[in-house]
XYZ file of C-alpha atoms in Angstrom:
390
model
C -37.229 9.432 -36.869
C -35.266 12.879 -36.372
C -32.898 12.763 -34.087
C -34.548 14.266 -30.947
C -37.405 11.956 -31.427
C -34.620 8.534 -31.387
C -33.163 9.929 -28.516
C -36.328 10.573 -26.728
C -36.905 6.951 -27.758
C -33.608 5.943 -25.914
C -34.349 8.638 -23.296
C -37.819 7.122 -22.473
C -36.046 3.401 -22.855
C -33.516 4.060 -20.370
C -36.567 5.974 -17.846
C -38.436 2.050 -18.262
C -35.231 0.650 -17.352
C -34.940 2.218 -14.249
C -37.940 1.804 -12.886
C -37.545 -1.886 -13.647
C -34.392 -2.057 -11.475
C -35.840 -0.139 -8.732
C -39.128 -2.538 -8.878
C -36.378 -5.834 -8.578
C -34.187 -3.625 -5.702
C -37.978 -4.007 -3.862
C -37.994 -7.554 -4.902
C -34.719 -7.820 -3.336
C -35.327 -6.279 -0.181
C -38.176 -8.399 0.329
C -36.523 -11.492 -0.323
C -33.897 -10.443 2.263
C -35.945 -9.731 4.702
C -38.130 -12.581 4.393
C -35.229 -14.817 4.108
C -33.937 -13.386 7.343
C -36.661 -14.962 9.199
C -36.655 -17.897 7.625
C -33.049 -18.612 7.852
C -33.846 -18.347 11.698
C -36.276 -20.797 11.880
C -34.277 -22.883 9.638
C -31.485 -22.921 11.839
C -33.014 -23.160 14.877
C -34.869 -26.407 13.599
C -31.554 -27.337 12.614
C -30.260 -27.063 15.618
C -32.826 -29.069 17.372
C -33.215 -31.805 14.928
C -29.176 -32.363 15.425
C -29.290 -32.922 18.619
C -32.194 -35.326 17.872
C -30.596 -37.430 15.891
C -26.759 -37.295 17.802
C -28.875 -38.588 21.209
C -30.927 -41.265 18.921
C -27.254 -42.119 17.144
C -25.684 -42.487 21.088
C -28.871 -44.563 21.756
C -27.818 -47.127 18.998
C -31.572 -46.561 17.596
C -30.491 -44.866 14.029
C -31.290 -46.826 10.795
C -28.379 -48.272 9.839
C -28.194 -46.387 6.189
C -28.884 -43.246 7.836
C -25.906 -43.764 10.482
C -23.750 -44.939 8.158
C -24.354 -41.617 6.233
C -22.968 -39.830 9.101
C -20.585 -42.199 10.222
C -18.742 -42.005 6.905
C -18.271 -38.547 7.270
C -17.180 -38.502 10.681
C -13.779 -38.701 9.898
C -13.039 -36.001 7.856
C -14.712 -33.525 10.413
C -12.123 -35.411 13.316
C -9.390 -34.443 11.263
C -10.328 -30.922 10.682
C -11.090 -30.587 14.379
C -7.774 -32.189 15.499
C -6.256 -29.412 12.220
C -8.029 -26.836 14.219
C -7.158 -27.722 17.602
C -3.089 -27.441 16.471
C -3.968 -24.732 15.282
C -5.340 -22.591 17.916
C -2.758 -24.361 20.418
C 0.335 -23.522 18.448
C -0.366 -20.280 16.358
C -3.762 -18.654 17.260
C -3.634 -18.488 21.126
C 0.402 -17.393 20.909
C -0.399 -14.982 18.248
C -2.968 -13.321 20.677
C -1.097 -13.651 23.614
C 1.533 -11.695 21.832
C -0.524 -9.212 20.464
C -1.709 -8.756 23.838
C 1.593 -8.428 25.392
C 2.772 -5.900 22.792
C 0.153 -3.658 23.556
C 0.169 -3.796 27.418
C 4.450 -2.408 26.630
C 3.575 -0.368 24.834
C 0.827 1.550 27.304
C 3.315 1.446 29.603
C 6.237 2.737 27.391
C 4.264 5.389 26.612
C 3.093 6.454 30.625
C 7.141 5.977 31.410
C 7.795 8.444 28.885
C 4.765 10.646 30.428
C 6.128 10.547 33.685
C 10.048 11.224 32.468
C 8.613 14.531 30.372
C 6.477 15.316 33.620
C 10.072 16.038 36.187
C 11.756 18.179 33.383
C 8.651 20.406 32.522
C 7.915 20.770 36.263
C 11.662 21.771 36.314
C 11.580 23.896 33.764
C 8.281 25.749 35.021
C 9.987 26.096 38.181
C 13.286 27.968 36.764
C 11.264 30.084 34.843
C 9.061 31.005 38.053
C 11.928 32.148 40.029
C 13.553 34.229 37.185
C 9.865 35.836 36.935
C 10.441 36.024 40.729
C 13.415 37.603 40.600
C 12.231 40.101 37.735
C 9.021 41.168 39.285
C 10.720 42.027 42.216
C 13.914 44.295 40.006
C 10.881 45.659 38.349
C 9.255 46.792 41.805
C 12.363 48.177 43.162
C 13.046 49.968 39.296
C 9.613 51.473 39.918
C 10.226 52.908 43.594
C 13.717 54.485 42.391
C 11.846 55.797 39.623
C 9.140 57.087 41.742
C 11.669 58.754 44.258
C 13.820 60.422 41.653
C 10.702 61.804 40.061
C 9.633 63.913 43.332
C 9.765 67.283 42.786
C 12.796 69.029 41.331
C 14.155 65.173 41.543
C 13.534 64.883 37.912
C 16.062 67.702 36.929
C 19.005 66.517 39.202
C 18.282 62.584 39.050
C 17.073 62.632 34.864
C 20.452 60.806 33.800
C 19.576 58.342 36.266
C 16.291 57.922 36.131
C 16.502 57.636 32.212
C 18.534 54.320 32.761
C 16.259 53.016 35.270
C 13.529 53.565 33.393
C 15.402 51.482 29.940
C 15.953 49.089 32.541
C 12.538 48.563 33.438
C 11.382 48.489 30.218
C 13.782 45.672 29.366
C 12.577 43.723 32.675
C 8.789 44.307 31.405
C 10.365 42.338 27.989
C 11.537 39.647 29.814
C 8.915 39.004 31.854
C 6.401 39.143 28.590
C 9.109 36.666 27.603
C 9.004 34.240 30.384
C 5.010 34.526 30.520
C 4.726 33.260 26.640
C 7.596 30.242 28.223
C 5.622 29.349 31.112
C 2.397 28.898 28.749
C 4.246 27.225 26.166
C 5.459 24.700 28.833
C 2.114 24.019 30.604
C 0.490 24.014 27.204
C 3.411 21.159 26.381
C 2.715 19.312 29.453
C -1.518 19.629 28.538
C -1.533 18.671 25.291
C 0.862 15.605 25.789
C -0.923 14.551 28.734
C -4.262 14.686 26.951
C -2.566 12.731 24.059
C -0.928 10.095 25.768
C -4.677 9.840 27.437
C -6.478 9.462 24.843
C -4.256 6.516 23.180
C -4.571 5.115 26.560
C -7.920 4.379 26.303
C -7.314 3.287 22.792
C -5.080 0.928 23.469
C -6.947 -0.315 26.528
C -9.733 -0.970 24.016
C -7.587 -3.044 21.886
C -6.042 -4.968 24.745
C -9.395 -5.741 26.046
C -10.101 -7.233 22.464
C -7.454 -9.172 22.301
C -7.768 -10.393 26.396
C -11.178 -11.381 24.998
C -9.799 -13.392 22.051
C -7.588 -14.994 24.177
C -10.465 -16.545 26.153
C -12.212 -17.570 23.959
C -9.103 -19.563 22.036
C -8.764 -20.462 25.706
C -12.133 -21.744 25.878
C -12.268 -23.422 22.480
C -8.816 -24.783 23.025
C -10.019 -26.878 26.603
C -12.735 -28.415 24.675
C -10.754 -29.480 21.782
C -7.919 -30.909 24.442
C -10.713 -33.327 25.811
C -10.892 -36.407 23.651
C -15.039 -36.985 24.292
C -15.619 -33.538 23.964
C -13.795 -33.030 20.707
C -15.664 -36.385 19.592
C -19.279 -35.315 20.172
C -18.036 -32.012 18.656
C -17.047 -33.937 15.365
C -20.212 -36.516 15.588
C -22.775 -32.885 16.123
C -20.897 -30.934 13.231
C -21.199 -33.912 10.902
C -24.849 -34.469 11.416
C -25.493 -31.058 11.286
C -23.713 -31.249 7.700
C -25.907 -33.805 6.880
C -29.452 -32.260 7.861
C -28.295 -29.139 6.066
C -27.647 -31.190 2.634
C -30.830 -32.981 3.160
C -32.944 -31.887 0.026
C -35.553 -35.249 -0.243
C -36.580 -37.103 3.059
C -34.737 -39.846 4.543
C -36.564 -43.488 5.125
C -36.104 -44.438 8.680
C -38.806 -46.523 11.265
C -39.087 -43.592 13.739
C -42.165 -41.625 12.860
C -41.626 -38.751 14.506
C -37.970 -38.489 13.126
C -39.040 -39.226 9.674
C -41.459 -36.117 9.796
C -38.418 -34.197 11.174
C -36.413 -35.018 8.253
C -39.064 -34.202 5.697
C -39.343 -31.080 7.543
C -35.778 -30.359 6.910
C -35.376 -31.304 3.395
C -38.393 -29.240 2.814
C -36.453 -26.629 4.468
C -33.132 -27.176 2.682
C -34.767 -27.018 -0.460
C -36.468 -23.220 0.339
C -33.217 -22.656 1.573
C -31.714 -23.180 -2.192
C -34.956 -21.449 -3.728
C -34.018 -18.027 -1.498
C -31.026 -18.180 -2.552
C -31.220 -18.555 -6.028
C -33.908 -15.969 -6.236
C -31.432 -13.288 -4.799
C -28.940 -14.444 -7.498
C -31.754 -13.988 -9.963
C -32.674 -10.757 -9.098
C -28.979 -9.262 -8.422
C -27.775 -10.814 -11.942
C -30.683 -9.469 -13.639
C -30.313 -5.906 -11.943
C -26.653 -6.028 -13.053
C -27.706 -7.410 -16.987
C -30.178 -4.221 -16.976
C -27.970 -2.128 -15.620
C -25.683 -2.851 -18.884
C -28.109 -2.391 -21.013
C -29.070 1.052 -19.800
C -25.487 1.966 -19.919
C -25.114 0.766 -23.329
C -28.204 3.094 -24.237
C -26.526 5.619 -22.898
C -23.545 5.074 -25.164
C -25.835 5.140 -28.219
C -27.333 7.959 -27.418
C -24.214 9.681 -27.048
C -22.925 8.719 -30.445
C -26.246 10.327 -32.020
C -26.201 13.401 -30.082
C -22.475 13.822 -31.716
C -23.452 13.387 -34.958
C -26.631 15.967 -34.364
C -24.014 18.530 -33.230
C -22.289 17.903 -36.703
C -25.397 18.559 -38.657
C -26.388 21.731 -36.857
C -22.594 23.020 -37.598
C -22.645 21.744 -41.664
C -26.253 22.530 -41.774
C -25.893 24.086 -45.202
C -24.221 21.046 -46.250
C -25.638 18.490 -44.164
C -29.449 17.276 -44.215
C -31.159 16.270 -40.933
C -30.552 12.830 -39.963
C -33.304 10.343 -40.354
C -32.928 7.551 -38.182
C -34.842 4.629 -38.517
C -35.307 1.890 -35.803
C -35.930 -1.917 -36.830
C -38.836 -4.047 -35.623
C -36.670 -5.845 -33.803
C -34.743 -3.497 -31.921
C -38.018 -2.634 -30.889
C -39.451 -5.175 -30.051
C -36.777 -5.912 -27.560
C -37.694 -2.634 -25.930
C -41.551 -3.972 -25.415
C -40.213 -6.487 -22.644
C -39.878 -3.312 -19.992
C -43.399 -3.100 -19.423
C -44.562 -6.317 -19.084
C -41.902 -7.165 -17.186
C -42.802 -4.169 -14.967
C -46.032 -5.395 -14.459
C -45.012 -8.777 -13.199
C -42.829 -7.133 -10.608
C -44.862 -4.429 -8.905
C -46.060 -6.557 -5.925
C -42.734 -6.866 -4.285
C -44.237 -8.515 -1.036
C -45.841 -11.161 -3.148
C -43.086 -11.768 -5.050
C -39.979 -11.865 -1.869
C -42.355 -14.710 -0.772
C -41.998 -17.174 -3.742
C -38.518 -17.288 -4.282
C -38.845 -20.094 -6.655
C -41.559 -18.957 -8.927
C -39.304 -15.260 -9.273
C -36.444 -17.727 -10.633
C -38.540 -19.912 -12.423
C -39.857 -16.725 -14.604
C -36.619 -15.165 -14.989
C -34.930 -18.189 -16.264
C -36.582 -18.249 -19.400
C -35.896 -14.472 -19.838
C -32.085 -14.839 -19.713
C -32.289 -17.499 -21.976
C -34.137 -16.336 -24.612
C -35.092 -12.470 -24.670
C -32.451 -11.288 -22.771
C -29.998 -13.578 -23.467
C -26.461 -12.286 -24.387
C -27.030 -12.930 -28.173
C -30.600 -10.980 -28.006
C -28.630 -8.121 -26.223
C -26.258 -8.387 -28.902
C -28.427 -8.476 -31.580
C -30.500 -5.216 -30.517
C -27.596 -3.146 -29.725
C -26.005 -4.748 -33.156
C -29.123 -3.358 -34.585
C -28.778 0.648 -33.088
C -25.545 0.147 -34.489
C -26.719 -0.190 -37.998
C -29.168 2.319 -37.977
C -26.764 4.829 -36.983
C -24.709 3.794 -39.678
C -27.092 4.163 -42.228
C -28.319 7.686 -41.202
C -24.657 8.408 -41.567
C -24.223 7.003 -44.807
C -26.981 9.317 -46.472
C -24.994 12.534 -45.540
């Protein structure tokens, strides 16, 4: 192969790659959503069968194996709940409290300060009014002399005069441009602290409120874990809830209806564990891809290199003749096949288990790391030998 026909080779490798991934980021979104409502009803049949078995295990009607199960585990979940309960008594609920505190003073440092700047501004714009005052009305009386001396013949015996009134005016216009720009620059002051301290008002009013909230609920949490029954039938549901959650094959007990309960659970549990495997499967094989294309990319590069040094040596240099193995090649067939399996992305989210049970084999065999290593090992090679015949 020339070189613009390997590296439309690559080119057209790397294309089948991508449409792979984005066929398994479909797979993906399907298995999230449809995992999404099943982790709903798993939980809420979770939920219900705990409570099932806590009022049968109160009743003294559990089979002894199965309450043992729980029982044994009972104390390690009193312990954590009596950790927890220190906890939230002696840092948690403090540490809130605290936080709270700090950020009530400091709403209120900040509205002192407000109402401290508010008396000197007002001050200030006060002064400044009474020297504009007090200017406006020189200015007035500048004009009428002015006006007087200018009557008539006035301007011939008064000009002396009038010439210093009128310098005098002029400088009273000054200051009174002057104590306009003040008198904004003061109530602009005043606005734009105002509309600061405002605005981290209500910030801080939105923190405090989530930390008031935190605090009841610690508060909350903290009465229940204070009251010995309470904290025991806490411990009791959390450790059969445990339980039915590692439940992956059916419990034997006498009660019917419970036994069909469990089963239901286990069954559950164990499409539970195939959802969750299948998104591993799909994100590690995305990310495996997603190496491989990248790698590609890197080989390509390296050709493209040596095709710029050929063009430039031309006269010395013959075309490259690259010259792919079966191998490498055959590694490349997977794409479409694979592609195939993948396009019906509903069908696919739905079966969890069967996605992971075909991938499995894949990572293990023809994309395994030594596979990957092999074909790339291969590129490597051929580069090297269309090198070597320069």
């Amino acid at each position: 192969m020339r070189g613009e026909q390997i590296l439309r080779y690559l080119g057209d490798q790397q294309q089948a790659i991508d449409d792979l991934v984005k066929q398994l980021d479909e797979v993906q979104v399907a298995f999230n959503a449809q995992f999404d409502a099943f982790k709903a009803r798993h939980d809420a049949r979770l939920d219900e069968l705990t409570e099932q078995v806590l009022a049968t295990l109160r009743a003294g009607g559990l089979d002894l194996k199965f309450r043992e199960s729980i029982l044994e585990l009972a104390p390690a979940e009193r312990s954590r709940l009596e950790e927890r309960r220190q906890k939230v008594r002696d840092e948690y609920l403090p540490q809130r409290r605290q936080a709270a505190d700090r950020i009530l003073q400091q709403a209120q440092a900040e509205m002192a300060e407000l109402r401290s700047l508010n008396p000197r501004l007002d001050r200030q714009e006060e002064e400044l009014k009474e020297e504009k005052s007090r200017l406006e009305a020189r200015l007035a009386a500048l004009n009428d002399e002015i006006g007087h001396k200018s009557r008539g013949l006035g301007v011939m015996r008064h000009f002396r005069s009038i010439s210093r009134a009128d310098q005098e005016r002029q400088r009273a216009i000054g200051q009174l441009e002057a104590l306009a720009s003040s008198l904004q620059k003061v109530r602009k002051e005043w606005d734009e602290q105002r509309q600061a301290v405002q605005k981290h008002q209500t910030e801080l009013q939105e923190k405090w409120q989530l930390e008031s909230i935190a605090v009841a609920r610690l508060h909350a949490e903290l009465d229940q874990l204070d009251d010995a029954q309470a904290r025991e039938d806490l411990a009791l549901r959390r450790t059969i809830r445990q339980v039915l959650d590692d439940l992956k094959e059916p419990v034997p007990v006498q009660d019917p209806e419970l036994s069909a309960a469990l089963q239901d659970m286990a069954a559950l549990n164990v499409q539970t564990d195939a959802y969750h495997e299948g998104l591993a499967s799909a994100g590690g094989l995305i990310g495996l891809l997603g190496g491989i294309r990248s790698g590609l990319g890197a080989i390509a590069q390296a050709i493209e290199g040596l095709e710029r040094e050929q063009e430039m040596h031309r006269e010395y240099l013959k075309p490259l003749d690259f010259r792919l193995t079966a191998s490498a090649e055959a590694f490349h067939d997977l794409w479409e096949p694979l592609s195939n399996r993948f396009t019906d992305e509903a069908t696919v989210g739905a079966h969890p288990a069967d996605f992971s049970a075909a991938v499995r084999p894949l990572l293990a065999n023809s994309l395994s790391q030594a596979s990957i290593e092999a074909m790339f090992g291969d590129l490597g090679k051929m580069i090297e030998r269309a090198a070597a015949a320069w």
